[in-house]
Structures are given as C-alpha cells and as structure tokens.
CSV table of C-alpha atoms in Angstrom, one decimal:
chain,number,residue,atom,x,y,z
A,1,UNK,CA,80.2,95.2,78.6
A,2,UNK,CA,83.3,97.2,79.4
A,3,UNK,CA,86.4,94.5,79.8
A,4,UNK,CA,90.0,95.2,80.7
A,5,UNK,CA,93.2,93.4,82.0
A,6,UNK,CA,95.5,94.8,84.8
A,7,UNK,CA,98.6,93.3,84.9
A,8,UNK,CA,101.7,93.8,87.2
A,9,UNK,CA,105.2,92.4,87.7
A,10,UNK,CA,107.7,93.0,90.2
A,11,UNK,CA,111.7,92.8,91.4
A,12,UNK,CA,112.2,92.0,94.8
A,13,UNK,CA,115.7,92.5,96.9
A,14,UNK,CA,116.0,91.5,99.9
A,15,UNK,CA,118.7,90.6,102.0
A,16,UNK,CA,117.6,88.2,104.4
A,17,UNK,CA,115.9,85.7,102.1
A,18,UNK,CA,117.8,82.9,100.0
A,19,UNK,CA,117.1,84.2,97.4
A,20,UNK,CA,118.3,87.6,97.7
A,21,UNK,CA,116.6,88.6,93.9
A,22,UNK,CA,113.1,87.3,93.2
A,23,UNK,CA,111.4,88.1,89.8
A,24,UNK,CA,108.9,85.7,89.9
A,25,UNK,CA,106.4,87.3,91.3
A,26,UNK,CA,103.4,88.4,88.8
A,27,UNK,CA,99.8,89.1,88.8
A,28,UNK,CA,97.1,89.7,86.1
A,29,UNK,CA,93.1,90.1,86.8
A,30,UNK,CA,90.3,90.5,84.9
A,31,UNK,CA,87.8,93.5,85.9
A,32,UNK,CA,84.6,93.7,84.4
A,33,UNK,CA,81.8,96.3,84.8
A,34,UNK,CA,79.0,98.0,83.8
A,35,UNK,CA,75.4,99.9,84.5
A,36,UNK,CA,72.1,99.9,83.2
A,37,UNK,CA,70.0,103.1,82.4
A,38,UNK,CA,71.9,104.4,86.3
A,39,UNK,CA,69.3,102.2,87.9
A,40,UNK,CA,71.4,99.1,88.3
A,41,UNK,CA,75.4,98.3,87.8
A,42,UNK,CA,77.7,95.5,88.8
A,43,UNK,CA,81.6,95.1,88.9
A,44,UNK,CA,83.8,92.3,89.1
A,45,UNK,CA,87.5,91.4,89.6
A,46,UNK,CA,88.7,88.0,88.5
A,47,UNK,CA,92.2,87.0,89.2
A,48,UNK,CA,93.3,85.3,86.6
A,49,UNK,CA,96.9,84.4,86.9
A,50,UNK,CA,99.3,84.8,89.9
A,51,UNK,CA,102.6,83.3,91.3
A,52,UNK,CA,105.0,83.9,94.2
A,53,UNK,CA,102.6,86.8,95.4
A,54,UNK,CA,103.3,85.6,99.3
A,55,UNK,CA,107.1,87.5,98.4
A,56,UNK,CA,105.5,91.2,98.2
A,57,UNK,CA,102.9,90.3,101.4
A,58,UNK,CA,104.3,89.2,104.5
A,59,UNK,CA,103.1,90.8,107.6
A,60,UNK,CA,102.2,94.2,106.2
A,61,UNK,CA,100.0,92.8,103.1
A,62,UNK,CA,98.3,89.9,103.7
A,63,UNK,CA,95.3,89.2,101.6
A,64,UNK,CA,93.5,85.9,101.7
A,65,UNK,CA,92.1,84.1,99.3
A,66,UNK,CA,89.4,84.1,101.6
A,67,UNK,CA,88.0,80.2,100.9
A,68,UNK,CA,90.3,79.9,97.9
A,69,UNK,CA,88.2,81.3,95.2
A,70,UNK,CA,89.8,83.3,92.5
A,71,UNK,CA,87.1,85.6,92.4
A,72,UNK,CA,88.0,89.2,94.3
A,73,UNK,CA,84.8,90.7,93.6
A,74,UNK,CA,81.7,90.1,92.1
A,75,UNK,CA,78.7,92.5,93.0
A,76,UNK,CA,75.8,93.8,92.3
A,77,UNK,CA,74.3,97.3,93.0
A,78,UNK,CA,70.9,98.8,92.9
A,79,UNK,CA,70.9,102.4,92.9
A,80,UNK,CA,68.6,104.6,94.6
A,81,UNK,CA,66.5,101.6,95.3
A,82,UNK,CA,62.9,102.5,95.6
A,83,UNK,CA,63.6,106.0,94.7
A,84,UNK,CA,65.2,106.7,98.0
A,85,UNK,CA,68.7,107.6,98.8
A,86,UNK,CA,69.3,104.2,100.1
A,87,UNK,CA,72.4,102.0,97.3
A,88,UNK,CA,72.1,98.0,98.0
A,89,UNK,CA,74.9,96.0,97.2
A,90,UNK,CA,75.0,92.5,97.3
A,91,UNK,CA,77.7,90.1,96.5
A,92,UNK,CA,81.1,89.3,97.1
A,93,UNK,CA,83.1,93.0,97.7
A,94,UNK,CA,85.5,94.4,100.2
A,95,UNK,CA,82.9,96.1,102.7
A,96,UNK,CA,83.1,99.8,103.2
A,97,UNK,CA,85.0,100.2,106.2
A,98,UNK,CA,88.3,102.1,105.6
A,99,UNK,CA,88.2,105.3,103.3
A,100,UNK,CA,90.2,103.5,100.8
A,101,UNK,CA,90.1,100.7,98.9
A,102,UNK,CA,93.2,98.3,99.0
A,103,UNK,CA,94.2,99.4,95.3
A,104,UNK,CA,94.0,102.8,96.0
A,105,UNK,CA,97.6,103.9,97.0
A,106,UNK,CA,100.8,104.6,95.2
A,107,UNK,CA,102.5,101.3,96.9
A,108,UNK,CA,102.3,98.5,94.2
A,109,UNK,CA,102.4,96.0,97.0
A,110,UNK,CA,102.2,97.3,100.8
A,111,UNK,CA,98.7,97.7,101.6
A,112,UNK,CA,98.2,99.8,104.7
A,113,UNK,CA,99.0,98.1,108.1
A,114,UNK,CA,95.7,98.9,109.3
A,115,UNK,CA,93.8,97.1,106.4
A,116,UNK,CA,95.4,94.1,106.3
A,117,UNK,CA,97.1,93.1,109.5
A,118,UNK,CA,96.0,89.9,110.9
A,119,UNK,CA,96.3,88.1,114.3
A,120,UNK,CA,96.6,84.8,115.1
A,121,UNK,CA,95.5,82.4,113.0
A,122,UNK,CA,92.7,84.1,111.8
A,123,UNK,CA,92.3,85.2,108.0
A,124,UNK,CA,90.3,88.2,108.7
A,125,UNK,CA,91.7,91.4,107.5
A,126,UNK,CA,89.5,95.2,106.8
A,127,UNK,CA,90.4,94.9,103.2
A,128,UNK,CA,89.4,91.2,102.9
A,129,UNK,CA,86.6,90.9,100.3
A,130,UNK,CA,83.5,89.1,101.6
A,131,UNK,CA,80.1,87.6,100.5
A,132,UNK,CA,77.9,90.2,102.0
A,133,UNK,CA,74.6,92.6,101.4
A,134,UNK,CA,75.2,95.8,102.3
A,135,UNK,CA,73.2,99.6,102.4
A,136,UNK,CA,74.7,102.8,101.9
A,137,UNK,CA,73.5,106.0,101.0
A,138,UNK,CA,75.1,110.2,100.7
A,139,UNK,CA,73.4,112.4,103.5
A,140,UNK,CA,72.9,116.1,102.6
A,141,UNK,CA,75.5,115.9,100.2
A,142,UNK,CA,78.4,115.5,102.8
A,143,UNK,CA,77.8,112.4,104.8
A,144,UNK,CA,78.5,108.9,104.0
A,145,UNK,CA,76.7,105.9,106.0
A,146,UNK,CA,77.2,102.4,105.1
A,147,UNK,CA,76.3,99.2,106.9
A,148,UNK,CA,76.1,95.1,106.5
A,149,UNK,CA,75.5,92.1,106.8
A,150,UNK,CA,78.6,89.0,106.3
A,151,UNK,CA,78.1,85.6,105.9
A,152,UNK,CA,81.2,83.7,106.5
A,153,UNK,CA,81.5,80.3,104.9
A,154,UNK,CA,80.7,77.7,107.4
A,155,UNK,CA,80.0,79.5,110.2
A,156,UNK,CA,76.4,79.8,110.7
A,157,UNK,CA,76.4,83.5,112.7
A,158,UNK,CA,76.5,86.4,110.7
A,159,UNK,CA,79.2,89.4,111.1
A,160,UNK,CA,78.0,93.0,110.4
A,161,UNK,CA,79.7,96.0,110.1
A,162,UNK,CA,79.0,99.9,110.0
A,163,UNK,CA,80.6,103.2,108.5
A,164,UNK,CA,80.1,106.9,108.3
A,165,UNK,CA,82.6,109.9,107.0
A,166,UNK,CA,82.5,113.3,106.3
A,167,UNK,CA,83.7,115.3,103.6
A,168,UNK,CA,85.0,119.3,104.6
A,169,UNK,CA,85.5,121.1,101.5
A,170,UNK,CA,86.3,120.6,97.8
A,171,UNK,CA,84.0,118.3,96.0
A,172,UNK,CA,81.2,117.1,97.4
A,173,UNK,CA,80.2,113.1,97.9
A,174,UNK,CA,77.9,114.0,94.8
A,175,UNK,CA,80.7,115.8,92.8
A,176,UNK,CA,79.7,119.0,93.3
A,177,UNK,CA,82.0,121.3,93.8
A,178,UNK,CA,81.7,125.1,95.8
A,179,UNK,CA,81.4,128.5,94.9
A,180,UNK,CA,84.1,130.3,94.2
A,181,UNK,CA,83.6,134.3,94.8
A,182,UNK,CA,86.2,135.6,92.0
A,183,UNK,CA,86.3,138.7,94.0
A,184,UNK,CA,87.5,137.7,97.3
A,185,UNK,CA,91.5,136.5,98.2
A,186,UNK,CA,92.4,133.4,97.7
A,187,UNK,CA,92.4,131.4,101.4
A,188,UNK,CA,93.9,128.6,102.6
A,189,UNK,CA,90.2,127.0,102.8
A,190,UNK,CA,89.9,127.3,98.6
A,191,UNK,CA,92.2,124.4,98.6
A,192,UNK,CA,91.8,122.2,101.6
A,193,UNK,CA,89.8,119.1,101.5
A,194,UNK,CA,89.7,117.3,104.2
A,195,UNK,CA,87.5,113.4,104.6
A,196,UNK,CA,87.0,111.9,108.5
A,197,UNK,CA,85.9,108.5,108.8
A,198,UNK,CA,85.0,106.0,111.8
A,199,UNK,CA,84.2,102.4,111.0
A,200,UNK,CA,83.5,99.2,113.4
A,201,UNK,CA,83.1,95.7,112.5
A,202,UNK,CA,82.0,92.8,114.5
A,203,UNK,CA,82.2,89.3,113.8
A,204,UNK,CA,83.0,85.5,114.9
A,205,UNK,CA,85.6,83.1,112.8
A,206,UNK,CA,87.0,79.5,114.0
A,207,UNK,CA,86.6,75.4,112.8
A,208,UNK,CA,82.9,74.8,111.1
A,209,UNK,CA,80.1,75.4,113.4
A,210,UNK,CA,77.4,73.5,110.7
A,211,UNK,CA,78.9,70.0,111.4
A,212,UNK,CA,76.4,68.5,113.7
A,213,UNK,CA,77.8,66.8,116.6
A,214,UNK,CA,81.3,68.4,116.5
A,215,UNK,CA,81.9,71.3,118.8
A,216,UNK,CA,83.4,74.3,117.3
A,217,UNK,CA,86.4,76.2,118.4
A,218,UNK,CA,85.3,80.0,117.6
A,219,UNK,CA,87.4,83.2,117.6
A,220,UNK,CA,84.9,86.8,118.3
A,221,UNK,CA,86.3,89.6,117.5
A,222,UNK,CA,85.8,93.2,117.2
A,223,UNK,CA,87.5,96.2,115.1
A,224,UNK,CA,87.0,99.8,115.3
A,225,UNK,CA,89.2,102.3,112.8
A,226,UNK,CA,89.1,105.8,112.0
A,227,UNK,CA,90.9,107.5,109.0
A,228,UNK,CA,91.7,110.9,108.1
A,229,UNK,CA,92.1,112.2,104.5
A,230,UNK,CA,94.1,115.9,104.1
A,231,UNK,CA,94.1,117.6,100.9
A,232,UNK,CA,95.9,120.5,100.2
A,233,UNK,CA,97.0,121.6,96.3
A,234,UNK,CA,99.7,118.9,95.5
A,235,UNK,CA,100.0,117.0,99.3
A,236,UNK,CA,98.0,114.6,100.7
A,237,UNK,CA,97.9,113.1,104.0
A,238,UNK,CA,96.7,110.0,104.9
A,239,UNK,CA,96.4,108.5,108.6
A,240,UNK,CA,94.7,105.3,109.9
A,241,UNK,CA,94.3,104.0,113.0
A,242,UNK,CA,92.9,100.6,114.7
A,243,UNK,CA,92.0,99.3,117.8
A,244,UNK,CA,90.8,95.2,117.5
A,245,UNK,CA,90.2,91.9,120.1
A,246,UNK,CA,90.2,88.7,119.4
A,247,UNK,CA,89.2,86.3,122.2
A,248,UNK,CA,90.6,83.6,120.8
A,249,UNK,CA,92.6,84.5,117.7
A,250,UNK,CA,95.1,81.1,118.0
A,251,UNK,CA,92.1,78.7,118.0
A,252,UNK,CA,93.4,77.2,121.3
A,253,UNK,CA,91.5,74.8,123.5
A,254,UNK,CA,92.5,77.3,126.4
A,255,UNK,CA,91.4,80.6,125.3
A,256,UNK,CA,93.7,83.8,125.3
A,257,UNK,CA,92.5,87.3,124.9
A,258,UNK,CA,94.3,89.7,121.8
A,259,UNK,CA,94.5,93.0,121.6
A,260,UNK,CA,95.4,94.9,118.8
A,261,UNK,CA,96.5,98.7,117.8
A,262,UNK,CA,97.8,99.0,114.3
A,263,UNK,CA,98.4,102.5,112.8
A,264,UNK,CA,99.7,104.3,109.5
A,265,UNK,CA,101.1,107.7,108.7
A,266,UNK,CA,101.0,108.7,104.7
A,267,UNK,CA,102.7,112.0,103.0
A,268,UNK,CA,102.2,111.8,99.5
A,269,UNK,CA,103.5,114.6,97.4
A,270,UNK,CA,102.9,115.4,93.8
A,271,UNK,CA,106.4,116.8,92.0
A,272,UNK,CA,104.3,116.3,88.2
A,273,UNK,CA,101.5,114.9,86.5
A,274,UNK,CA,102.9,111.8,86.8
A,275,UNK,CA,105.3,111.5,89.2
A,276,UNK,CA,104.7,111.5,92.8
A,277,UNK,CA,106.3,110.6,96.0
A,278,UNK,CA,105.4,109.0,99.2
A,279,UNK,CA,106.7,108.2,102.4
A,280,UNK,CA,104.3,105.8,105.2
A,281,UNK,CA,105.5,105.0,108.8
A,282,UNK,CA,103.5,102.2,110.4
A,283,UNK,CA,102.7,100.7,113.9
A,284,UNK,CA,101.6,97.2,114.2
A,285,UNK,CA,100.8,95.6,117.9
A,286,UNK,CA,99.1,92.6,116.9
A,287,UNK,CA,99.9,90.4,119.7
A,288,UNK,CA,102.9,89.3,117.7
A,289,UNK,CA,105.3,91.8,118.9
A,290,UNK,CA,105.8,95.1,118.0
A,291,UNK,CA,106.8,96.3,114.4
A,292,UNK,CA,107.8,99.2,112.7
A,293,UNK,CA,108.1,100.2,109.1
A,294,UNK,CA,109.3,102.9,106.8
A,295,UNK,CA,108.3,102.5,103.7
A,296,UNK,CA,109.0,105.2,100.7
A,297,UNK,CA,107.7,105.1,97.7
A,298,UNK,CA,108.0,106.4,94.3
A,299,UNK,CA,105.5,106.1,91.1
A,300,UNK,CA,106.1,107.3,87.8
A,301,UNK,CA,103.5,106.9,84.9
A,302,UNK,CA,104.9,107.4,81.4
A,303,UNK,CA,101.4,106.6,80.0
A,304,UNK,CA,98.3,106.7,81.3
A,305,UNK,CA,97.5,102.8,81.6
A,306,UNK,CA,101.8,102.1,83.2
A,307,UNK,CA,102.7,103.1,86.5
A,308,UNK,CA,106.1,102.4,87.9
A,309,UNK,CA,106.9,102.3,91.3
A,310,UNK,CA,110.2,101.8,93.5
A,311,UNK,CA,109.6,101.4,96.8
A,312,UNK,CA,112.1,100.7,99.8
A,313,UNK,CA,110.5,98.6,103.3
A,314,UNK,CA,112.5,99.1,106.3
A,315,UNK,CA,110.7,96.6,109.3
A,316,UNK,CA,112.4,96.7,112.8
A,317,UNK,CA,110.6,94.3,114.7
A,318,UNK,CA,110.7,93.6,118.9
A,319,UNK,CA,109.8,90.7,120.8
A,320,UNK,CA,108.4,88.8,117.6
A,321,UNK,CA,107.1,85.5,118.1
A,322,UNK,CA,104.9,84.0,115.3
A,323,UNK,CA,103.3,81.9,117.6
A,324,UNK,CA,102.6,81.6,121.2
A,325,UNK,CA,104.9,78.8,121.4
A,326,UNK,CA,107.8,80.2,119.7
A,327,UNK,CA,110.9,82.0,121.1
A,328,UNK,CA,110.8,85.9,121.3
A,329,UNK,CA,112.9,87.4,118.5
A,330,UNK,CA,114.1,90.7,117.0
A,331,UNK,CA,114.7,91.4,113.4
A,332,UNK,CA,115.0,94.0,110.8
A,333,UNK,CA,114.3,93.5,107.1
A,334,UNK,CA,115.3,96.0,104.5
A,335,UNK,CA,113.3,94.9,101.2
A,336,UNK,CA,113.4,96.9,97.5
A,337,UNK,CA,110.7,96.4,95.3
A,338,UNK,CA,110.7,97.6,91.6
A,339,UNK,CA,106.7,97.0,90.4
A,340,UNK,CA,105.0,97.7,87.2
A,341,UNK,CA,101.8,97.6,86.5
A,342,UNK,CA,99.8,98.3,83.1
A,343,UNK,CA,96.2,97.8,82.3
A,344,UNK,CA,94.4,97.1,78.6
C-alpha cells in the first residue's frame, strides 16, 4: 500500500498581530492510497500533527475540522461500477464542486476565496470535506457530471450537490490527447486548453435536530459557483465565482437573510521548470463587509518532493463587522508568508 508523508512549515510577518513573527505554525499528514486490478481504489489523508494553523487561515482560508476529526479524507471508489460509465464514491471527501481541489494551487496557505469563505456562524465551506456518496462519470470523452448525497452529523436532512464541466482542447478527461496535422501552421488553438465548470450545492446546518423534544435552530442554504480554467503554453488563468444564501447563517432566534458573492482572479505564469509566479485578486461579500485581497505568490521547487513559496496578502476591508452586534470597521492587513513544504 503506497504511504507518504507531506509536511510543511511556515514564517509569518505580519504587522498588525502581537506577535509580529510567528514560526510556529506547522503541519504534517499522512496520505495513503491505492487500487485493485482498476476495478476498485481508495485514498486517505490523515492529519497527523498541526499547531497554530488558525495564523495562515483567517478569512480567506478557513477549513474546519468539520466535527473535529483528524481525518481529511477517507474514501472509497468503485470504478466503472457495473460496467457502466458510472464512478461511486463513498466516504469522507471534499465533494466535486469546484474544478480544483483545495491543495491544488501554488499558495501554500490561501485557498481561493470562493472555496472557503464562510458566513455567519456556519462551518460550511466548498472545499470542506464531508461524509458523503457520491456518482460521477466522463461523457463522450469531454464532459464531466458529478452529483451527491451529504449527511451532516446530527442533522437528520440530507444536503446534495451537483457538478458538470467541459474540457475545450488539449487532453481529454480520458487523457487523450488530439491530432496533430504536422503539415499544417501552428495556431493559436494547438495550445489552448480551456475547462468551464458550474456547480450548485444545497443544504441545511444549525443546533441538533435528533434530540427529541428540543427544537432546532437551522440555517438553509444554497450555493452556486462557476470556474473557468485557461491554458495557454506557460500561462494559466484561473477565475471563480459564487453566488450563496443563508437564511439564517447567525443561528438567531429572529431570522436574517445572507447573501453572498465571493469571487477570484488567478494569473499564474511559468518562468522554469520549477519556478513559477502567481498573482490572485479576490472579492468577498459575505455579509461581513466587503474585502479585498492581493495576494502574489512565488514557488520554487529545488527537488521534486520541496516546493518553496513566498507569498505577500494585501486585505483592505470596508464596513467589517464580525458580528451582527459589533461596530462597523475598516482595516487593512499586509501579511508575508515564507512556506515549505516537502513530501517522503
């Protein structure tokens, strides 16, 4: 069974906190996977050590322990199941919403706005992993579909979710890639890849609804994202957007409706094999207030198992208030992080 070890440190500056240089923050997991005869394969990600991680999160990051197990993911997947085109998964996994997984960027630390904003008091992000069955399956080579069923702990409705994208160019879902007619001119299309998704997710959060007797206080919610993936040679552009309600995201006795539009902007450029450069603007309206952030970033790999990123986060936020009862502020942060991370 395949085994290996991802580890990753970081140096954080920032001005505004007491303590202006942290170095304590640290992670290592555990991820584990494996198939058998390409009928059948599982994965799982097992944190096994952190500390001070809440220092490279705040509002742009979030990621929940989601009921406080240390278990990110642990799923199952049946392939092809019943020889049809149909993939079941079943387990605990982030669901396929987004077009990216929260470990697949250059950041070491900010995970995309859209992902893993939150509002109110609510844990719920798109990235969250959850315990969940879900069916997905690749469409005439090109199309992706995707679609579950949650079960949240304690809550006894369940949340489901659906996804489709579509790939234009390059590689196929499938890995196969086009013809090439050696004796036409190169074109602009040779090299251009470029991946659409749309993605919606419904579900209902709050205090235990399995307790008899005791009435529940629930949150419903709604949110619907679309991405966009450009390829071309050595750039890549990434964009996400979000549009989310909560009807009663603070838990209150006297309801109040939340809207929510979070979006991201990502230019990544390759200079060399291993070192590339990236620069993200964000929007986040999440009831809060309105932030903004700037954040560039850039990863270096001397080997293949070390990346190295620096990474700069400039947030100007208007009309903050982190709750409904607190005073209006504005604020800007200005954060350095210097992260490394290695696997074994």
């Amino acid at each position: 069974m395949p085994i290996s070890f991802t580890a990753s440190v970081h140096a954080t500056y920032d001005h505004n906190a007491v303590n202006e240089l942290d170095l304590s923050t640290r992670v290592l997991k555990l991820n584990a996977g494996g198939n058998f005869r390409e009928k059948a394969a599982f994965f799982a990600t097992y944190v096994a050590y952190s500390e001070n991680t809440s220092n490279i999160t705040t509002t742009t990051s979030a990621t929940p322990s989601n009921n406080g197990t240390n278990i990110n993911e642990l799923f199952f997947i049946w392939r092809h199941a019943l020889d049809t085109p149909i993939n079941l998964r079943v387990g605990r996994m982030q669901p396929k919403l987004g077009l990216w997984k929260s470990n697949n960027k250059l950041s070491t630390t900010n995970s995309f706005a859209p992902y893993a904003y939150t509002v109110g008091v609510s844990e719920f992000t798109v990235q969250q992993p959850q315990d969940a069955l879900e069916a997905n399956a690749v469409l005439a080579n090109r199309f992706f579909i995707a679609g579950g069923v949650v079960n949240r702990k304690q809550q006894n409705a369940k949340e489901g979710y659906g996804h489709i994208s579509y790939k234009f160019g390059g590689a196929d879902y499938l890995a196969n890639e086009p013809e090439v007619d050696l004796a036409k001119e190169e074109s602009i299309l040779d090299f251009l890849t470029v991946t659409v998704g749309a993605y919606g997710y419904y579900g209902k959060n709050g205090t235990p609804n399995t307790t008899a007797g005791v009435s529940p206080i629930q949150n419903t919610y709604y949110r619907s994202g679309l991405d966009l993936d450009i390829l071309y040679k050595l750039f890549r552009l990434r964009v996400a957007g979000v549009l989310g309600k909560d009807d009663n995201a603070w838990l209150a006795t006297t309801p109040t409706e939340v809207k929510s539009y979070v979006a991201a902007v990502e230019g990544e450029y390759t200079f060399l094999q291993n070192l590339i450069g990236a620069m993200r603007f964000e929007y986040q309206d999440d009831g809060r207030g309105l932030v903004r952030r700037f954040i560039p970033t850039l990863g270096y790999a001397p080997l293949e198992n070390v990346k190295v990123a620096l990474e700069y986060k400039h947030e100007i936020a208007s009309a903050y208030k982190s709750s409904p009862s607190s005073s209006a502020q504005d604020f800007t942060n200005k954060i350095g992080t210097l992260g490394v991370t290695f696997s074994f």
